[in-house]
Coordinates of N, CA, C and O in Angstrom, one line a residue:
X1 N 49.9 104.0 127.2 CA 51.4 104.2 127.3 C 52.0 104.5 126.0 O 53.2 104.6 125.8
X2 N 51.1 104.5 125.1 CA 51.7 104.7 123.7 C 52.6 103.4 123.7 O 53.8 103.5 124.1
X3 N 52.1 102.3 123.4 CA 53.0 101.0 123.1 C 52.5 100.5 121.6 O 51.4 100.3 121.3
X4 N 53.8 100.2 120.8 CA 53.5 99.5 120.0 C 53.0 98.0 119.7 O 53.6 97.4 118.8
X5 N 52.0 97.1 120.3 CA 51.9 96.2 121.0 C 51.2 95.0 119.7 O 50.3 95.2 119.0
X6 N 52.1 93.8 119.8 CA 50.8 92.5 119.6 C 50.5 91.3 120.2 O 51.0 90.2 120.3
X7 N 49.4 92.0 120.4 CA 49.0 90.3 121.1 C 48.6 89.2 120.6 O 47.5 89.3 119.9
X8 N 49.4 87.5 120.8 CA 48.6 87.0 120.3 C 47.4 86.6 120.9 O 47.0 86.6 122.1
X9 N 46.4 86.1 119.3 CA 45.0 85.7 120.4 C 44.6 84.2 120.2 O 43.5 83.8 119.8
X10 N 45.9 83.5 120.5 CA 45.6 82.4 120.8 C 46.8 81.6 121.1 O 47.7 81.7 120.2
X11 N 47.0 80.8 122.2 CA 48.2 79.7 122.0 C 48.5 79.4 123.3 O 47.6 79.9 124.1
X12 N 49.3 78.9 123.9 CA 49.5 78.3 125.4 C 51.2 78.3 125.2 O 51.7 78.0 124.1
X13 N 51.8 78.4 126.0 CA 53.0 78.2 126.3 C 53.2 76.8 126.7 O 54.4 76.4 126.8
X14 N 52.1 75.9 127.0 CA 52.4 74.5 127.2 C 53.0 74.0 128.4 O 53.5 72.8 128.5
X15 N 53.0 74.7 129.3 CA 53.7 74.0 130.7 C 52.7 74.2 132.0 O 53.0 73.7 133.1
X16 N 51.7 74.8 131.9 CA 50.1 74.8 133.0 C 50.9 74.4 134.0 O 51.5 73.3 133.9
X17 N 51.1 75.0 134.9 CA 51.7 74.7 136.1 C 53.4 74.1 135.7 O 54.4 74.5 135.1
X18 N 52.8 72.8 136.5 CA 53.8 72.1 136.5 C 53.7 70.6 135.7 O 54.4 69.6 135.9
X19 N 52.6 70.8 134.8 CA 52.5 69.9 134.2 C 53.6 69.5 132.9 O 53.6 68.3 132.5
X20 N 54.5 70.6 132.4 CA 55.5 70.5 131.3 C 56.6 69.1 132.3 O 57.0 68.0 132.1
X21 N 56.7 70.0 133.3 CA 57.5 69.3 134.2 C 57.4 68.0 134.3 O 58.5 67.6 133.8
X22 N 56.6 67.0 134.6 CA 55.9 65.5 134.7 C 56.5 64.5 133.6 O 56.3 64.8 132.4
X23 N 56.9 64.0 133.8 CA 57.3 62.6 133.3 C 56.4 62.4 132.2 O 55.2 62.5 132.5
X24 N 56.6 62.1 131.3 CA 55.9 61.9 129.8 C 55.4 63.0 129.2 O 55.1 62.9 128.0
X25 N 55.2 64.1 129.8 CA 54.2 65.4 129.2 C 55.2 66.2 128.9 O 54.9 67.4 129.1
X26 N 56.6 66.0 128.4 CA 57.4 67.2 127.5 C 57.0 67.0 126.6 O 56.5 68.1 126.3
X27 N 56.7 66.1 125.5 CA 56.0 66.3 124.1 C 54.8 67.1 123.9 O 54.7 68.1 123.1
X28 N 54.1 66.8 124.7 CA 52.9 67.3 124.9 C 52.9 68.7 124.9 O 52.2 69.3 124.0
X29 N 53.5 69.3 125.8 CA 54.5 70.6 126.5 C 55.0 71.2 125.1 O 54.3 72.0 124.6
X30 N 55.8 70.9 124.7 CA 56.3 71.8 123.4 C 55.8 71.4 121.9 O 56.3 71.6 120.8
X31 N 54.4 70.8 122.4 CA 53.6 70.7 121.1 C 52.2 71.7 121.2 O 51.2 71.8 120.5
X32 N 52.4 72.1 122.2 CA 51.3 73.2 122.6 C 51.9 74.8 122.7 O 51.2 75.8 122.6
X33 N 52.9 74.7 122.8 CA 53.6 75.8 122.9 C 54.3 76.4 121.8 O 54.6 77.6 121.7
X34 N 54.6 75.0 120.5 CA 54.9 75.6 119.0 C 53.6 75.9 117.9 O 53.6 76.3 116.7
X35 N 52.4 75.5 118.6 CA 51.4 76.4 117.8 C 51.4 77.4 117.6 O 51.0 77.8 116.5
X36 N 51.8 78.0 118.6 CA 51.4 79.7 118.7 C 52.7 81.1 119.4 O 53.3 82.1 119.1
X37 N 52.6 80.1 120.3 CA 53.5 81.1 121.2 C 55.5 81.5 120.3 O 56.1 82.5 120.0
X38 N 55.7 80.0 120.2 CA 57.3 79.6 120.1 C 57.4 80.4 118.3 O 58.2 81.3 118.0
X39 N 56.6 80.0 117.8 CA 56.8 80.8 116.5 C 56.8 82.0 116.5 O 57.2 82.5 115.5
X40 N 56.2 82.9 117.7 CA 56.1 84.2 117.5 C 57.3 84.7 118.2 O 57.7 85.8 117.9
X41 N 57.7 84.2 119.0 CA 58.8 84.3 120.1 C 60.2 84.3 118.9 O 61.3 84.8 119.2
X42 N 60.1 83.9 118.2 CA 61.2 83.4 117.2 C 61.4 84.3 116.0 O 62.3 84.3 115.2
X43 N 59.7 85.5 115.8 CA 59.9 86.2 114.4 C 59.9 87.4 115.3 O 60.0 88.5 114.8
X44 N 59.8 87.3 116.6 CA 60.2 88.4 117.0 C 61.5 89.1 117.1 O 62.5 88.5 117.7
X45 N 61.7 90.7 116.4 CA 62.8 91.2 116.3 C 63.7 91.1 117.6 O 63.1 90.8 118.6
X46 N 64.8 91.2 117.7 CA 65.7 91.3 119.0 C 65.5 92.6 119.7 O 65.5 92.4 120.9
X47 N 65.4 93.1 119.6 CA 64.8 94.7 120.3 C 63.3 94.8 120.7 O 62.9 95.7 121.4
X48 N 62.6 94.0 120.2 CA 61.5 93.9 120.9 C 61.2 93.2 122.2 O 61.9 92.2 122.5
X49 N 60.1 93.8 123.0 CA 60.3 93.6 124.3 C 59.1 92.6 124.6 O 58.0 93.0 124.6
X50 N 59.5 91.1 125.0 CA 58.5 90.0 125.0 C 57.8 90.3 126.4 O 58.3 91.1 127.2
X51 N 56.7 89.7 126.7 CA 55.7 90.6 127.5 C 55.0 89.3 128.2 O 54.0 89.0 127.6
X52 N 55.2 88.3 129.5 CA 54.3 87.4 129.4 C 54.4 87.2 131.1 O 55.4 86.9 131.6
X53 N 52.5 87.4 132.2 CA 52.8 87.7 133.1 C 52.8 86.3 133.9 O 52.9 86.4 135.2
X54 N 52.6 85.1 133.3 CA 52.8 84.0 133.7 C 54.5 83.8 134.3 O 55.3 84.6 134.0
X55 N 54.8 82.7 135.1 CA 55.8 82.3 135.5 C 55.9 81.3 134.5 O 56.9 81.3 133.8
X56 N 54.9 80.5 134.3 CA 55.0 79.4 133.4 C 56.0 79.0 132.1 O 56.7 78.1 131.7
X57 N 55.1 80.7 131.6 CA 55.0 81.4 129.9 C 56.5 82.0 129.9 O 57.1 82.1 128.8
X58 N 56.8 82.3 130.7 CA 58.2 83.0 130.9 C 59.2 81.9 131.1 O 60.2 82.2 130.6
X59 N 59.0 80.8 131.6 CA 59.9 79.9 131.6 C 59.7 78.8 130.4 O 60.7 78.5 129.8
X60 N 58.9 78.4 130.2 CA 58.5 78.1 128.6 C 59.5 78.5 127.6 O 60.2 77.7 127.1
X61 N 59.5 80.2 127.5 CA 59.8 80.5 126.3 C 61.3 80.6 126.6 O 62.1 80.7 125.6
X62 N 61.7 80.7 128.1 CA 62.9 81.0 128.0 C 63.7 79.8 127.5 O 64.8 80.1 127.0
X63 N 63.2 78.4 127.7 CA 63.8 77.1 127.7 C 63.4 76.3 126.7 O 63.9 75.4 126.1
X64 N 62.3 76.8 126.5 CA 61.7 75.6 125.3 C 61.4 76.3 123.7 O 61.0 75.6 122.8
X65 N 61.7 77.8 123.4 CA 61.0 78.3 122.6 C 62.8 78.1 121.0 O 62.9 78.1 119.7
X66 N 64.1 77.9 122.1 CA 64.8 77.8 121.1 C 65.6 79.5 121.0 O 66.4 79.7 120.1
X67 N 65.4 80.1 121.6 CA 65.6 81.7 121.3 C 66.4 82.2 122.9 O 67.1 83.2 122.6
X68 N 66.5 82.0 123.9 CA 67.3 82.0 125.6 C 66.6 83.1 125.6 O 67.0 83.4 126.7
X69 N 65.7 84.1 125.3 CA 64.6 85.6 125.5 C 63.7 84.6 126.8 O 63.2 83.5 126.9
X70 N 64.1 85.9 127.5 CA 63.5 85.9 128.7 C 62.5 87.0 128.8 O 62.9 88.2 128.8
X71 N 61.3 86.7 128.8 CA 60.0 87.8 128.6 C 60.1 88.6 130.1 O 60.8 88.0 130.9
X72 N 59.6 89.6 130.3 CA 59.2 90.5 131.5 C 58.1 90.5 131.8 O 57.3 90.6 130.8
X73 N 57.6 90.4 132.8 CA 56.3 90.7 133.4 C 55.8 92.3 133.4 O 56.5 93.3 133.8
X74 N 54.4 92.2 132.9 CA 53.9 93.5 133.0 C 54.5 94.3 133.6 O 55.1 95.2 133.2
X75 N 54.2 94.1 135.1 CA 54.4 95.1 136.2 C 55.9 95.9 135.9 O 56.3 97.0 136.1
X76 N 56.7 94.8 135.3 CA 58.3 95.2 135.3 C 58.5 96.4 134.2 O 59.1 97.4 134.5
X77 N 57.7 96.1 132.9 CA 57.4 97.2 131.6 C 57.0 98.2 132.3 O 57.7 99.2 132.2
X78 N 55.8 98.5 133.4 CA 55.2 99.4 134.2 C 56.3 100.3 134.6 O 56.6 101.5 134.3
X79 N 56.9 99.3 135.6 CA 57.8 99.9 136.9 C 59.0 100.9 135.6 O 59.4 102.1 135.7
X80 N 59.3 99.9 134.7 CA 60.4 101.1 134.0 C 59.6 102.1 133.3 O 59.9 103.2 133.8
X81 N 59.2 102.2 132.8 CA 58.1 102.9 131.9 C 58.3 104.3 133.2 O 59.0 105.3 133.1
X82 N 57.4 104.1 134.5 CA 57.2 105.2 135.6 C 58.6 105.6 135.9 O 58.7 106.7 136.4
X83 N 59.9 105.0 135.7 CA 61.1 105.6 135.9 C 61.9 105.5 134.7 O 63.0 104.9 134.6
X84 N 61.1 106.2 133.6 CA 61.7 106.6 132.1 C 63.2 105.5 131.9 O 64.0 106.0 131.0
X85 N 63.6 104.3 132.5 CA 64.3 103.5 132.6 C 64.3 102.8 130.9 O 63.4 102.7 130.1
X86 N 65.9 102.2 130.8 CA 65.5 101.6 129.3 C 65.4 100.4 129.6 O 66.1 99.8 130.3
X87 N 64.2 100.0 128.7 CA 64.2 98.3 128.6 C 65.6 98.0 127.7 O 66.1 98.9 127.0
X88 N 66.1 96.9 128.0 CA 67.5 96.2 127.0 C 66.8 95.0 127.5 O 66.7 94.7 128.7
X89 N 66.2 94.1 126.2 CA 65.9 92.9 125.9 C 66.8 92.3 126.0 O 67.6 92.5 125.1
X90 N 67.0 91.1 127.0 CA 68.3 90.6 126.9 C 67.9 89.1 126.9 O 66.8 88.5 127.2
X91 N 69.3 88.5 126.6 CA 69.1 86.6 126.8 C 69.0 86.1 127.9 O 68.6 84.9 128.0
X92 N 69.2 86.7 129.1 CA 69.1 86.5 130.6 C 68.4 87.1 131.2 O 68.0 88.1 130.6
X93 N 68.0 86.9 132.6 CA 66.5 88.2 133.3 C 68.1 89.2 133.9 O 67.9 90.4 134.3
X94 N 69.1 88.8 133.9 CA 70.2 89.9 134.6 C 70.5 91.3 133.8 O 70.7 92.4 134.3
X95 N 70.4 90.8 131.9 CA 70.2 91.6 131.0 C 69.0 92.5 130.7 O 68.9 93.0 129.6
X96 N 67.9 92.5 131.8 CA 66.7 93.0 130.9 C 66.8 94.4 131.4 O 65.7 94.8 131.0
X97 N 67.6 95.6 132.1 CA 67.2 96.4 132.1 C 68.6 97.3 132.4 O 69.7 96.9 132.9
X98 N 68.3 98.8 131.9 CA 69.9 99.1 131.5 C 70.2 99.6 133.6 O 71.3 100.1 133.9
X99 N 69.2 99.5 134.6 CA 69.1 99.7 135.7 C 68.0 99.0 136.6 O 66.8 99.3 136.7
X100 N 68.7 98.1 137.3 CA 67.3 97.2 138.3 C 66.5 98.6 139.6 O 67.1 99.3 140.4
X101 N 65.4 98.5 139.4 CA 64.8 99.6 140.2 C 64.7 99.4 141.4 O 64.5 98.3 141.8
X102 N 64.9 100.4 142.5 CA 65.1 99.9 143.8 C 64.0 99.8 144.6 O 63.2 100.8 144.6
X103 N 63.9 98.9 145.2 CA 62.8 98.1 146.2 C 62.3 99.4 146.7 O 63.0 100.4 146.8
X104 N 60.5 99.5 147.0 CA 60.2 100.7 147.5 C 60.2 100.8 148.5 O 60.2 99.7 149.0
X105 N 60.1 101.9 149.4 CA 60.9 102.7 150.8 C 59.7 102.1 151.5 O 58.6 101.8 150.9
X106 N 60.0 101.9 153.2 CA 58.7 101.5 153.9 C 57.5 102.2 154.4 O 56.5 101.7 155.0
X107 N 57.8 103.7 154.0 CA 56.1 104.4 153.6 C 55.9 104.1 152.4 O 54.8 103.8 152.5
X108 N 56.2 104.0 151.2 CA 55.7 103.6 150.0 C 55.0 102.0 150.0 O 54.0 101.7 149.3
X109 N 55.6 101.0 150.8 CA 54.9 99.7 151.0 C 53.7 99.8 151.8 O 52.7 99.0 151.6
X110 N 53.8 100.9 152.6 CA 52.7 100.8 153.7 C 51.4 101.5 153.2 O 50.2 101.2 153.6
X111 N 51.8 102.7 152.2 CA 51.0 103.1 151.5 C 49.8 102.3 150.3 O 48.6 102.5 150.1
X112 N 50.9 101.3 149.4 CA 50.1 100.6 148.9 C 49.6 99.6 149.5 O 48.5 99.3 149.1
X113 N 50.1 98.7 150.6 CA 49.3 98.0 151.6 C 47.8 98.6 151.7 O 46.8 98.1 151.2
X114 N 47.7 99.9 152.7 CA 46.5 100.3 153.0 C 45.9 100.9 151.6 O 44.9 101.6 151.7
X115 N 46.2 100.8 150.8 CA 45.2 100.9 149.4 C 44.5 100.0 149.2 O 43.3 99.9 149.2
X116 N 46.0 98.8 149.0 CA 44.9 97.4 148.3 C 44.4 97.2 149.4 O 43.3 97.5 149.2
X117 N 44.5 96.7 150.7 CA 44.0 96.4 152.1 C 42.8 96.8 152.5 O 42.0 96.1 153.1
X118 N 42.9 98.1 152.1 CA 42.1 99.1 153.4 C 42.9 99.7 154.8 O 43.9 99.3 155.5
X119 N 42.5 100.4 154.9 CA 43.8 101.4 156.8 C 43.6 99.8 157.5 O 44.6 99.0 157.6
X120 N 42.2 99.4 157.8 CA 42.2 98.6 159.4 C 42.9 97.2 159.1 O 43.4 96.5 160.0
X121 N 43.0 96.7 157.6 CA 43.0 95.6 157.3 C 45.1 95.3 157.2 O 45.8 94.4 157.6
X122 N 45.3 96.9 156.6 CA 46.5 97.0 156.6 C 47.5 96.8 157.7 O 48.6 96.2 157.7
X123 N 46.6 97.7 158.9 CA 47.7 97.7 160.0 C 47.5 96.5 160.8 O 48.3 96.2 161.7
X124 N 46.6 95.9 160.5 CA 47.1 94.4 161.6 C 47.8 94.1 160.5 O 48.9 94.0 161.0
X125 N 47.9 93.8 159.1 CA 48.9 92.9 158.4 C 50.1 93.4 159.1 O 50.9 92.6 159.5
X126 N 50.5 95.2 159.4 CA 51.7 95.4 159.8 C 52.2 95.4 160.8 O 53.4 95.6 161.0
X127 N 51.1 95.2 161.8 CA 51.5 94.2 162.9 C 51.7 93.1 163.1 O 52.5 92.9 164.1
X128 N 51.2 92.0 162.5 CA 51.6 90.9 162.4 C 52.8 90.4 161.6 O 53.3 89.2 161.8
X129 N 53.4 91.5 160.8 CA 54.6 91.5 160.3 C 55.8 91.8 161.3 O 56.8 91.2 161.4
X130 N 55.5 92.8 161.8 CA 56.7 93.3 162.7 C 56.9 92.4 164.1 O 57.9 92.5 164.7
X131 N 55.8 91.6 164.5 CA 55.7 90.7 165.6 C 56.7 89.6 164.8 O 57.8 89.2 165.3
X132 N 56.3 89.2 163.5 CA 57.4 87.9 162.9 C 58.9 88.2 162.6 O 59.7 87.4 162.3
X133 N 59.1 89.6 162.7 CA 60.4 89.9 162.5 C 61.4 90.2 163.5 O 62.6 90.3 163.4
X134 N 60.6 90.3 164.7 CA 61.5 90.7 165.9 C 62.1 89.2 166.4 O 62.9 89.1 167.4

């Protein structure tokens, strides 16, 4: 995609599930998380676009890194990228995009269903869907 990209190659955001969460394991939590992650989160320019497909890593950095940068998930860089959309890095997930992309139409769902699925596997899921919705 022609990205200017770095990754780090090593560090944890420090919250594995829900373990940051737990009663005694916030130290723990943001001492695993300023090895690696929190420091880079912090020399990163404001116009750069933080990139992290965890729920975890994303809430990590939004709460514990010191910085309110709320990273995007891959697929999200993707989805604007395919609709020439601008990223705007923002301090909230409300600010991350100068246009939220609209949900895809129900031949476009049905289409990537029977992709990732398969046809026969797909159309019982979308029968079993439309039985739960009526």
């Amino acid at each position: 995609m022609g990205l200017d990209v770095e990754r780090l190659n090593s560090g944890c955001c420090g919250l594995a599930g829900n373990f940051g969460f737990e009663p005694g394991h916030l130290a723990v939590s943001k001492a695993a998380g300023e090895r690696v992650l929190f420091p880079a989160v912090r020399e990163a320019a404001r116009d750069d676009v933080l990139v992290a497909d965890g729920f975890s890593c994303r809430t990590q950095v939004f709460t514990l890194s010191g910085t309110r940068r709320q990273p995007l998930h891959l697929a999200e860089v993707l989805a604007a990228a395919m609709r020439n959309e601008v990223l705007r890095p923002g301090e909230t997930p409300e600010g991350r995009f100068a246009t939220r992309p609209e949900p895809p139409s129900r031949p476009t769902q049905i289409a990537v269903l029977a992709a990732a699925l398969g046809a026969p596997a797909a159309a019982l899921a979308l029968l079993a869907s439309g039985r739960r919705h009526r």
